[in-house]
mmCIF file of C-alpha atoms and ligand atoms in Angstrom:
data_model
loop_
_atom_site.group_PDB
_atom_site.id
_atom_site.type_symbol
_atom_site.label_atom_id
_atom_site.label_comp_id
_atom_site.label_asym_id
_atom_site.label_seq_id
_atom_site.Cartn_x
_atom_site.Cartn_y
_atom_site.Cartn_z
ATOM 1 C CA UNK A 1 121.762 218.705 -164.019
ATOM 2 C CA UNK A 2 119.302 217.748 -167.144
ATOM 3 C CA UNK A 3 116.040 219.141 -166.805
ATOM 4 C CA UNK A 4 113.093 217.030 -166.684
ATOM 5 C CA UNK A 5 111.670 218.508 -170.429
ATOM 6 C CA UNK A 6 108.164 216.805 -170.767
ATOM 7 C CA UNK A 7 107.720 217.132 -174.808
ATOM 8 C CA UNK A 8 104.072 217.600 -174.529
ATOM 9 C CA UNK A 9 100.796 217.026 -172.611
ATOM 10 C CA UNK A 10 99.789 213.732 -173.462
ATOM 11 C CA UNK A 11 96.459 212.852 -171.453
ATOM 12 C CA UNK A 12 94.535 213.870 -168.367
ATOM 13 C CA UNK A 13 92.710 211.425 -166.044
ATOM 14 C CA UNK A 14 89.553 212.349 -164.391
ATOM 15 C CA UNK A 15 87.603 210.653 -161.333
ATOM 16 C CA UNK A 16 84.250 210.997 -161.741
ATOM 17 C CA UNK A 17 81.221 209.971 -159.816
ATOM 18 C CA UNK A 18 79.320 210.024 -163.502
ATOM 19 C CA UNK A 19 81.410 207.823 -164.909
ATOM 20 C CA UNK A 20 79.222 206.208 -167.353
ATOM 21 C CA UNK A 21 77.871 209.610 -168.384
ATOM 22 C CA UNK A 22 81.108 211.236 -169.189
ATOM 23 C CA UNK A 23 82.440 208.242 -171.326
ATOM 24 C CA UNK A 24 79.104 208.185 -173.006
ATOM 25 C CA UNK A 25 79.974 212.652 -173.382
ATOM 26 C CA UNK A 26 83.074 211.849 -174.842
ATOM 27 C CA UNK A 27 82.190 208.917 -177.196
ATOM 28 C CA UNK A 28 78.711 210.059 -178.234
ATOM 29 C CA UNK A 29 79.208 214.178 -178.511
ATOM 30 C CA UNK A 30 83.277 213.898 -178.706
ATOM 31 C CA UNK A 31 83.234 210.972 -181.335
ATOM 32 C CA UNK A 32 86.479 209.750 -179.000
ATOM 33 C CA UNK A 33 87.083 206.149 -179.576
ATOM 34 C CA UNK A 34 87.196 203.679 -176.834
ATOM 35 C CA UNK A 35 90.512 201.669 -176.183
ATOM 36 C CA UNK A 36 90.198 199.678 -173.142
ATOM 37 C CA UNK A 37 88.943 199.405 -169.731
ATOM 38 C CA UNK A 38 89.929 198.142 -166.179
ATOM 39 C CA UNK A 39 87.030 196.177 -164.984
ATOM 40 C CA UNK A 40 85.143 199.375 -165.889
ATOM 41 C CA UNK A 41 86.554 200.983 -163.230
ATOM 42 C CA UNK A 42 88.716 203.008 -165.347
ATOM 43 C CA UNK A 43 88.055 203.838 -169.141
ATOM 44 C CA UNK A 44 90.267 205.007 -171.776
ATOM 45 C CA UNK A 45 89.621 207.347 -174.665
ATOM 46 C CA UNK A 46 91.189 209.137 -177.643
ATOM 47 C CA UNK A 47 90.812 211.230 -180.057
ATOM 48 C CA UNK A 48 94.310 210.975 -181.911
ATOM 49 C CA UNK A 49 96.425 207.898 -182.049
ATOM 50 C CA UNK A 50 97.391 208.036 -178.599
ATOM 51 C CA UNK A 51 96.285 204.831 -176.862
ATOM 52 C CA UNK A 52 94.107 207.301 -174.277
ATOM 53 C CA UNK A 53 94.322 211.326 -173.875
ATOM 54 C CA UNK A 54 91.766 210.748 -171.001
ATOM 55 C CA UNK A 55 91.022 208.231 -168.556
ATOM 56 C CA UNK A 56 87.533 208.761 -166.360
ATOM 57 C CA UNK A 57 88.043 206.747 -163.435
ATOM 58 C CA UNK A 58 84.695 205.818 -162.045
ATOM 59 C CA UNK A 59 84.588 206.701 -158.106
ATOM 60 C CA UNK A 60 82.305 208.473 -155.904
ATOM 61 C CA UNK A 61 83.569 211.966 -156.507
ATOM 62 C CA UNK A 62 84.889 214.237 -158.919
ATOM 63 C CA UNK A 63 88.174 215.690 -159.356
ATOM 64 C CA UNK A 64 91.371 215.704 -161.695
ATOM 65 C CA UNK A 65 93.497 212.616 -160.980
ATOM 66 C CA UNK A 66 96.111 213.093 -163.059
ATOM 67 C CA UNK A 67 97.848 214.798 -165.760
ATOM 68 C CA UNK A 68 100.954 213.431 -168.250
ATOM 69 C CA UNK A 69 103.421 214.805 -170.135
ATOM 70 C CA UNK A 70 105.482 212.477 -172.243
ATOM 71 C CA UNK A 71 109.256 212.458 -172.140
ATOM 72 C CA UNK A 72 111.471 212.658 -174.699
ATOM 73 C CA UNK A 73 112.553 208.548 -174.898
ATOM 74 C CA UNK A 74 112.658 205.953 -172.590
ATOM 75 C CA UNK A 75 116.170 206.989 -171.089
ATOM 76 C CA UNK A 76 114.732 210.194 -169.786
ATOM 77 C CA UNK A 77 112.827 208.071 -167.016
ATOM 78 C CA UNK A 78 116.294 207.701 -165.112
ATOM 79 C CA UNK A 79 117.078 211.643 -165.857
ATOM 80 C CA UNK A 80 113.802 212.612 -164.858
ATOM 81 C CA UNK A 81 113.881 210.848 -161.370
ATOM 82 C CA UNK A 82 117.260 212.080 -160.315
ATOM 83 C CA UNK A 83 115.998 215.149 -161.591
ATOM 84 C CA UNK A 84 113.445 215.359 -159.317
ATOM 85 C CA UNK A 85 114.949 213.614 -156.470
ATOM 86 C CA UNK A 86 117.079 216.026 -156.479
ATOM 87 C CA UNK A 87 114.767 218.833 -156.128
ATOM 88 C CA UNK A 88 113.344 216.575 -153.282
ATOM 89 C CA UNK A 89 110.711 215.063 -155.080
ATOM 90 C CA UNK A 90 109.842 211.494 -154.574
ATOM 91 C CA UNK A 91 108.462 208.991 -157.445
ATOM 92 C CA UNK A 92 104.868 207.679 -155.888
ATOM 93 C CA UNK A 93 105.085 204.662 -157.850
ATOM 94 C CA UNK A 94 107.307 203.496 -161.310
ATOM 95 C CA UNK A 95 109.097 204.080 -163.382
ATOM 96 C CA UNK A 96 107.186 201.092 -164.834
ATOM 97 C CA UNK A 97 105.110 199.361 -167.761
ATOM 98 C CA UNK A 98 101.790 199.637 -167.807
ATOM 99 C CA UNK A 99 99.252 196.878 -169.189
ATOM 100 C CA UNK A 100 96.331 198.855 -170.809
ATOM 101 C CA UNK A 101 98.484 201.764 -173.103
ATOM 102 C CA UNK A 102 101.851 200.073 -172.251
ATOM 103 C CA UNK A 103 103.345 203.311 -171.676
ATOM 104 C CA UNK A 104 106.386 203.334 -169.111
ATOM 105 C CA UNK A 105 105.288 205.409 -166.290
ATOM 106 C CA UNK A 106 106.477 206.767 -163.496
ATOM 107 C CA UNK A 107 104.275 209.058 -160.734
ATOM 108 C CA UNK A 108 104.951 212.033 -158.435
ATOM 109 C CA UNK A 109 103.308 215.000 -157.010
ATOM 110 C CA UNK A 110 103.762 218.715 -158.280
ATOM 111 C CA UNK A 111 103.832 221.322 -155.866
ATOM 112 C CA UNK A 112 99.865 221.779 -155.519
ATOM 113 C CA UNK A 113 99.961 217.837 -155.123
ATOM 114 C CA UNK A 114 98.118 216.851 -158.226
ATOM 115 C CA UNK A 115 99.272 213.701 -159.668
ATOM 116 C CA UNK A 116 102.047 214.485 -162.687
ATOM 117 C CA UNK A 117 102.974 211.284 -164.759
ATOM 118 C CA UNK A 118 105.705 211.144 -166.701
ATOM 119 C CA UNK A 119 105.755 208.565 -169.517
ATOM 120 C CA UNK A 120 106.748 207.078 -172.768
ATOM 121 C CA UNK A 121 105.965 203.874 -175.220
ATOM 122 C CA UNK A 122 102.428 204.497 -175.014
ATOM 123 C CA UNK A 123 100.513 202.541 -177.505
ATOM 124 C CA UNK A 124 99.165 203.881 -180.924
ATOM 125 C CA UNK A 125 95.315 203.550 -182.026
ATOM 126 C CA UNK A 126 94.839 202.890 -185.555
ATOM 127 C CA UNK A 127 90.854 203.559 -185.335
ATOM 128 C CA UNK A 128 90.699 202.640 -189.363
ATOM 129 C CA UNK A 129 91.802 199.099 -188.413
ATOM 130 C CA UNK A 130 90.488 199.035 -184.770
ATOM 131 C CA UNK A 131 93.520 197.470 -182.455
ATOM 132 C CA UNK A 132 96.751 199.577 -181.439
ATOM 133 C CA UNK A 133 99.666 199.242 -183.570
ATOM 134 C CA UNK A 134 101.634 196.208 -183.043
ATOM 135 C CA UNK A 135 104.453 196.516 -180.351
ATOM 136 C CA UNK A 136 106.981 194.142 -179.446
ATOM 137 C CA UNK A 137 105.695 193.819 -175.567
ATOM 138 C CA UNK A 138 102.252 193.215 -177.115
ATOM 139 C CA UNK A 139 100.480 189.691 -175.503
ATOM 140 C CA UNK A 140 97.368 190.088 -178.035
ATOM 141 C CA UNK A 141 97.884 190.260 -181.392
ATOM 142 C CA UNK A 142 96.509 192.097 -182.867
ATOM 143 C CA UNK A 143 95.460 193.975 -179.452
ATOM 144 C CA UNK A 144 91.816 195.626 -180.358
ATOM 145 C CA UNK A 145 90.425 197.438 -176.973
ATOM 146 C CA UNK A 146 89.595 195.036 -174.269
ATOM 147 C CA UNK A 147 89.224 195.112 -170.527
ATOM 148 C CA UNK A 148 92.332 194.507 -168.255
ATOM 149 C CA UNK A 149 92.122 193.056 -164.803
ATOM 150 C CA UNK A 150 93.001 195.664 -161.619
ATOM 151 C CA UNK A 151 95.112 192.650 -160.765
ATOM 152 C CA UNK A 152 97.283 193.213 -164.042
ATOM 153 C CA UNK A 153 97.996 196.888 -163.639
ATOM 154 C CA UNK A 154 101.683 196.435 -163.772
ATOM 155 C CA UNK A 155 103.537 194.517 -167.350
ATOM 156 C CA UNK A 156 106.601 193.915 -164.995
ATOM 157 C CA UNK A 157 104.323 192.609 -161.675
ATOM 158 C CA UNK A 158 105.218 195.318 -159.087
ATOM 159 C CA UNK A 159 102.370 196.732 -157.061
ATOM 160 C CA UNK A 160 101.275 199.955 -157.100
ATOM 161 C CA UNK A 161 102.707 201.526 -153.891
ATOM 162 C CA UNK A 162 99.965 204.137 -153.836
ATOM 163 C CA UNK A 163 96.372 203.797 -154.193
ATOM 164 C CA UNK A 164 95.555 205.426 -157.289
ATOM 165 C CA UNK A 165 91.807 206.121 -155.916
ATOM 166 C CA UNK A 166 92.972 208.018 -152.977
ATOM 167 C CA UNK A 167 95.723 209.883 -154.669
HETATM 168 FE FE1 FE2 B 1 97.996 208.250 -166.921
#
């Protein structure tokens, strides 16, 4: 059996019942850039060419939500799931595209139940020019930061199968 073999720690997302504040920490004292929103509820940030290394999710308390590691390549979604499936660990939700980032992602819960995603294809900022280098799945060309709709979470149209507020 292939082991799982995140490459590196690519982002962290935070609920926080400061929302605003925090992205306001990050952009104003950080100098992260903004890259796009979901109806404000959640906000992206980076400060590298990562489409986001952290996501404040604005809710009514405050906690980690989830952290990500990025995989190797695209094909290590399928190893990574049996992977885990057979250590008994279910996928919460994905492998699948995202909207805002367009990373592939797929969800499951380490031991301690925090939220691990795994992930790949994520987006690249070029904050010189302003928009995320141009992809092939890209919709928006060029695609500068914007606000997605909760309703278009998913690239490929499946439904989240948890809720990511409650997770
Ligand atoms: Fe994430």
């Amino acid at each position: 059996m292939t082991a799982v073999a995140p490459v590196r720690l690519g982002h962290v997302a935070v609920i926080s019942s400061e929302g605003e504040r925090l992205v306001k920490f990050y952009e104003e004292f950080l100098r992260f850039w903004y890259t796009d929103d979901i109806q404000g509820i959640a906000t992206f940030l980076t400060c590298n060419r990562d489409h986001h290394v952290i996501n404040v999710v604005n809710a009514p308390e405050s906690r980690l939500h989830h952290i990500a590691f990025e995989l190797k390549d695209t094909a290590c979604h399928a190893v990574a799931a049996d992977s885990l499936r057979a250590a008994g660990v279910k996928q919460l939700w994905g492998p699948s595209r995202h909207t805002a980032g367009h990373n592939i992602a797929g969800y499951h819960y380490d031991p301690d139940r925090v939220i691990v995603e795994l992930y790949t294809e994520m987006d690249q900022f070029i904050p010189e020019l302003g928009f995320h280098e141009p992809r092939p799945w890209h919709e928006h060309l060029p695609m500068r930061p914007r606000t997605w709709q909760l309703a278009e979470l998913n690239a490929w149209g499946a439904e989240f199968s948890f809720d990511l507020a409650q997770g």
